[in-house]
Coordinates of C-alpha atoms and ligand atoms in Angstrom, one line a residue:
Chain A
M1 CA 91.0 -20.2 58.3
K2 CA 94.0 -18.0 58.4
I3 CA 94.7 -15.7 55.5
E4 CA 98.0 -14.2 55.0
V5 CA 98.1 -11.2 52.7
K6 CA 101.4 -11.6 50.8
N7 CA 101.0 -8.8 48.4
W8 CA 98.4 -6.3 47.3
H9 CA 98.3 -3.5 44.9
A10 CA 96.1 -0.4 45.0
V11 CA 93.9 0.3 42.1
A12 CA 93.6 4.0 41.5
S13 CA 90.2 5.3 42.4
W14 CA 88.9 8.8 42.8
T15 CA 85.7 10.7 43.2
W16 CA 84.7 14.2 42.5
T17 CA 85.1 16.4 45.6
T18 CA 82.1 15.6 47.7
E19 CA 82.8 17.8 50.7
D20 CA 79.3 19.2 50.9
D21 CA 79.7 22.8 51.4
V22 CA 82.7 23.5 49.3
C23 CA 82.6 25.2 45.9
G24 CA 83.8 22.7 43.2
I25 CA 85.9 25.3 41.5
C26 CA 87.8 27.2 44.2
H27 CA 87.4 24.5 46.9
M28 CA 86.6 27.2 49.5
P29 CA 83.5 27.0 51.7
L30 CA 80.3 28.2 49.9
D31 CA 79.5 30.5 52.9
G32 CA 83.1 31.8 52.7
C33 CA 84.8 34.1 50.4
A34 CA 85.2 33.4 46.7
P35 CA 88.7 34.1 45.4
G36 CA 89.0 37.8 44.5
A37 CA 85.7 38.6 46.2
P38 CA 85.9 41.4 48.8
G39 CA 84.1 39.3 51.4
P40 CA 81.6 36.5 52.0
G41 CA 77.8 36.9 51.7
D42 CA 76.5 39.1 48.9
D43 CA 79.9 39.4 47.3
S44 CA 80.3 35.6 47.2
T45 CA 76.8 34.6 46.0
V46 CA 76.2 30.9 45.4
V47 CA 74.3 29.8 42.3
W48 CA 72.8 26.5 41.1
G49 CA 72.8 24.9 37.7
R50 CA 69.9 22.9 36.3
C51 CA 72.2 19.9 36.8
T52 CA 71.9 20.7 40.6
H53 CA 75.6 21.5 40.9
Y54 CA 76.5 24.7 42.6
F55 CA 79.4 27.2 42.8
H56 CA 80.2 30.7 43.8
L57 CA 78.7 33.0 41.1
M58 CA 82.2 34.6 40.6
C59 CA 83.8 31.2 40.1
I60 CA 81.3 29.8 37.6
N61 CA 81.2 33.0 35.7
T62 CA 84.9 32.9 35.2
W63 CA 84.7 29.4 33.9
L64 CA 81.7 30.1 31.6
H65 CA 84.0 32.5 29.7
N66 CA 86.0 29.4 28.7
K67 CA 83.2 26.9 28.2
N68 CA 79.5 26.8 28.7
T69 CA 79.5 23.5 30.7
C70 CA 79.2 22.4 34.3
P71 CA 82.7 21.8 35.6
I72 CA 81.6 18.7 37.5
C73 CA 79.2 16.9 35.2
R74 CA 80.2 18.6 31.9
R75 CA 76.5 19.1 30.9
K76 CA 75.5 22.4 29.3
W77 CA 75.4 24.9 32.1
E78 CA 72.0 26.6 32.7
F79 CA 71.3 28.7 35.8
A80 CA 68.5 27.5 38.1
S81 CA 67.0 28.6 41.3
A82 CA 68.1 27.0 44.5
P83 CA 66.6 23.5 44.8
K84 CA 63.5 22.9 47.0
P85 CA 64.3 21.5 50.5
A86 CA 62.8 18.2 49.6
P87 CA 65.4 15.9 48.1
A88 CA 65.0 15.9 44.4
T89 CA 65.0 12.5 42.6
P90 CA 65.7 12.7 38.9
G91 CA 62.0 11.9 38.2
V92 CA 60.9 14.8 40.4
V93 CA 63.2 17.1 38.6
R94 CA 61.7 16.2 35.3
N95 CA 58.2 16.8 36.5
R96 CA 58.9 20.3 37.7
Q97 CA 57.2 23.2 36.0
P98 CA 59.6 25.1 33.8
A99 CA 58.9 28.1 35.9
D100 CA 61.2 26.6 38.5
F101 CA 64.1 27.3 36.1
P102 CA 64.7 30.8 34.9
T103 CA 65.3 30.5 31.2
E104 CA 68.0 33.2 31.0
E105 CA 71.0 32.0 29.0
A106 CA 74.1 31.2 31.1
A107 CA 76.8 32.8 29.1
E108 CA 77.5 34.7 25.9
S109 CA 79.7 32.1 24.4
P110 CA 78.5 28.7 23.1
D111 CA 80.8 25.7 23.7
A112 CA 84.3 26.7 23.1
Chain B
M1 CA 95.7 35.8 39.1
A2 CA 96.1 32.1 40.2
D3 CA 93.9 31.0 43.0
I4 CA 96.5 30.7 45.8
N5 CA 94.2 29.3 48.5
R6 CA 93.1 26.5 46.3
I7 CA 96.7 25.7 45.3
K8 CA 97.7 25.5 48.9
K9 CA 94.8 23.3 49.7
E10 CA 95.7 21.0 46.7
L11 CA 99.3 20.7 48.0
K12 CA 98.0 19.7 51.4
D13 CA 95.6 17.1 50.0
C14 CA 98.3 15.5 47.9
A15 CA 100.5 15.1 50.9
K16 CA 97.7 13.4 52.9
D17 CA 97.6 10.1 50.9
S18 CA 100.9 9.9 49.2
E19 CA 101.6 6.5 50.8
T20 CA 98.6 4.8 49.3
S21 CA 98.3 6.7 46.0
G22 CA 101.8 6.2 44.8
L23 CA 101.8 9.9 44.0
E24 CA 104.0 12.6 45.4
V25 CA 104.3 16.3 44.8
K26 CA 106.5 19.0 46.1
L27 CA 107.3 22.6 45.3
V28 CA 110.6 23.2 43.4
D29 CA 111.1 26.4 45.4
E30 CA 109.0 27.1 48.6
A31 CA 108.6 30.7 47.4
N32 CA 106.9 29.8 44.2
L33 CA 103.5 28.0 44.5
L34 CA 103.2 27.7 40.7
H35 CA 106.0 25.3 40.0
W36 CA 105.7 21.7 41.3
K37 CA 107.4 18.5 40.7
G38 CA 105.4 15.3 40.9
A39 CA 106.4 11.7 41.0
I40 CA 104.3 8.7 39.9
K41 CA 105.0 5.1 40.6
G42 CA 104.9 3.0 37.5
P43 CA 101.7 0.9 37.6
I44 CA 102.1 -2.8 38.6
G45 CA 101.8 -5.2 35.7
T46 CA 103.0 -2.7 33.1
P47 CA 106.5 -2.3 31.6
Y48 CA 106.8 0.8 33.8
E49 CA 106.5 -1.2 37.1
G50 CA 109.4 -0.5 39.4
G51 CA 110.1 3.0 38.0
I52 CA 109.5 6.4 39.5
F53 CA 108.5 8.9 36.9
R54 CA 109.0 12.5 37.6
I55 CA 106.7 15.1 36.2
D56 CA 107.2 18.8 35.8
I57 CA 104.1 20.8 36.7
V58 CA 103.6 24.5 36.0
L59 CA 100.3 26.1 37.1
P60 CA 99.5 29.0 34.7
S61 CA 98.4 32.3 36.1
D62 CA 94.7 31.6 35.4
Y63 CA 94.7 28.2 37.0
P64 CA 92.3 26.4 37.8
F65 CA 90.4 27.8 34.8
V66 CA 93.1 26.5 32.4
P67 CA 94.9 23.1 32.8
P68 CA 98.2 22.7 34.6
K69 CA 101.1 22.3 32.2
M70 CA 102.6 18.9 32.7
K71 CA 105.5 17.0 31.1
Y72 CA 107.6 14.0 32.0
D73 CA 111.1 14.9 33.3
T74 CA 111.9 11.2 33.4
K75 CA 112.3 9.7 29.9
I76 CA 109.6 7.2 29.1
W77 CA 108.7 4.9 26.2
H78 CA 105.0 5.4 25.8
P79 CA 102.7 6.0 22.8
N80 CA 101.1 9.1 24.3
I81 CA 104.3 10.7 25.7
S82 CA 107.1 12.1 23.6
S83 CA 110.2 10.0 24.0
E84 CA 112.2 13.2 23.2
S85 CA 110.6 16.0 25.1
G86 CA 108.3 14.3 27.6
A87 CA 105.3 16.1 26.2
I88 CA 102.0 14.4 27.1
C89 CA 99.0 13.9 24.9
L90 CA 96.0 13.6 27.3
D91 CA 92.6 15.2 26.7
I92 CA 92.1 16.5 30.2
L93 CA 95.4 18.4 30.0
K94 CA 94.0 20.1 26.9
N95 CA 90.5 20.9 25.9
E96 CA 88.8 18.4 28.3
W97 CA 90.1 20.2 31.4
S98 CA 87.6 21.3 34.0
P99 CA 88.3 23.4 37.1
A100 CA 86.7 20.6 39.1
L101 CA 89.8 18.6 38.4
T102 CA 93.0 19.0 40.3
V103 CA 96.7 18.3 39.9
R104 CA 96.2 15.2 41.9
T105 CA 93.4 13.9 39.6
A106 CA 95.5 14.8 36.6
L107 CA 98.4 12.7 38.0
I108 CA 96.0 9.8 38.7
S109 CA 95.0 10.1 35.0
L110 CA 98.6 9.9 34.0
Q111 CA 99.0 6.8 36.1
A112 CA 95.9 5.4 34.3
L113 CA 97.4 6.4 30.9
M114 CA 100.5 4.4 31.7
S115 CA 98.4 1.4 32.4
A116 CA 96.3 1.8 29.3
P117 CA 98.0 3.6 26.4
E118 CA 95.9 5.1 23.6
P119 CA 97.9 4.4 20.5
D120 CA 95.2 5.8 18.2
D121 CA 95.8 9.3 19.7
P122 CA 99.5 9.2 19.8
Q123 CA 102.1 11.8 20.9
D124 CA 105.0 9.7 19.8
A125 CA 104.2 8.1 16.4
V126 CA 107.2 5.8 16.5
V127 CA 106.2 4.3 19.8
A128 CA 102.6 4.1 18.8
K129 CA 103.4 2.2 15.6
Q130 CA 105.6 -0.2 17.6
Y131 CA 102.9 -0.6 20.2
K132 CA 100.4 -1.6 17.6
E133 CA 102.6 -3.7 15.2
S134 CA 105.2 -5.3 17.4
H135 CA 103.9 -5.3 20.9
D136 CA 106.6 -7.5 22.4
E137 CA 109.2 -5.1 21.1
Y138 CA 107.3 -2.2 22.7
C139 CA 107.2 -3.9 26.0
A140 CA 110.9 -4.7 25.9
T141 CA 111.8 -1.2 25.0
A142 CA 109.5 0.4 27.6
K143 CA 110.9 -1.9 30.3
F144 CA 114.5 -1.1 29.3
W145 CA 113.8 2.6 29.5
T146 CA 112.1 2.2 32.9
E147 CA 115.2 0.4 34.2
T148 CA 117.6 2.8 32.6
Y149 CA 115.9 6.2 33.3
A150 CA 113.2 5.6 36.0
S151 CA 115.0 3.3 38.4
P152 CA 114.8 4.8 41.9
K153 CA 118.3 3.5 42.3
M154 CA 120.6 6.3 41.3
P155 CA 123.9 6.0 39.6
G156 CA 126.6 7.0 42.1
L157 CA 124.4 6.4 45.1
D158 CA 126.2 3.2 46.1
M159 CA 129.5 5.1 46.1
L160 CA 128.2 7.8 48.3
L161 CA 126.7 5.3 50.7
S162 CA 130.0 3.4 50.9
M163 CA 131.6 6.6 51.9
G164 CA 129.3 6.7 54.9
F165 CA 126.8 9.4 53.9
G166 CA 123.2 8.8 54.9
E167 CA 120.9 7.6 52.1
E168 CA 118.4 10.4 52.3
K169 CA 121.1 13.1 52.3
A170 CA 123.0 11.4 49.5
K171 CA 119.9 11.1 47.3
A172 CA 119.0 14.7 47.9
A173 CA 122.5 15.9 47.0
L174 CA 122.5 13.8 43.8
L175 CA 119.1 15.3 42.8
K176 CA 120.3 18.8 43.6
C177 CA 123.5 18.3 41.5
D178 CA 121.7 16.8 38.5
M179 CA 123.2 13.3 39.3
N180 CA 126.7 14.5 39.1
V181 CA 128.5 12.4 41.7
D182 CA 131.5 14.6 42.2
A183 CA 129.4 17.7 42.7
A184 CA 127.1 15.8 45.1
M185 CA 130.1 14.6 47.1
E186 CA 131.5 18.1 47.3
A187 CA 128.1 19.4 48.5
L188 CA 127.9 16.7 51.1
L189 CA 131.4 17.3 52.4
S190 CA 130.9 21.0 52.6
E191 CA 127.7 20.3 54.6
A192 CA 129.4 18.1 57.1
Ligands
LIG201 ZN1 84.2 29.2 44.4
LIG202 ZN1 76.6 19.7 36.8

């Protein structure tokens, strides 16, 4: 059978940035330099949210002044420690002890 | 201070797939990274099909923590876009903005809005009323506006082409001279 494509049209599709090692806010490498930071490393610390999304500390802090949500999934932002090396399935996350997550509040302001 | 590195990266990413996405962006002035012009192809199967819609994009100084300011330069008949000013009513350009979004994803959202208007959250009440109450009229008007204002064919272009100027050059000159054929002709002649 021979199929001749006479005509097609693209349906818009897009995904959140999935380049692994890039900050979802500034789009720079996580091991690189956050905008405005004097250098990589300690000055450009990477932090995780409970939702497992991660950003440069400086980048997420600037955003949290506007809104206390994760820029990617829009859930309430809560700081968490870096995930365990084992891949976390949603169930596993739920079974974790609360001690895995420092309870400190993310930002001064509630949802703007 | 706007994030210059991210803005440069966004510009590059937009250029990568302009063929398939039907989206195009460029800087108004190479020296100013904060003022862009975008172009969206009217979605197929809508009254905007066949049109090219130009969008003015200004990135505020605290971008990407606040949304880009976007408006239609091309006149358009659409419930969520002002038929007078081109102002856009779209949540992600207002309080639903997130710094994980980009100019490109915002333009894609505009394309989606053109395919699926939201008359219950209107920017232009007149258009929204027509959309809901006399849909055929809305389609006819939107189509007429697309042909009149968004047609990629430019008034005066034929004349310049018949004088032997190249199409790209002639189009660029017309754009530069706000579609004034005489001014464009003069510019082209002085270039030659
Ligand atoms: Zn960052
Ligand atoms: Zn998240």
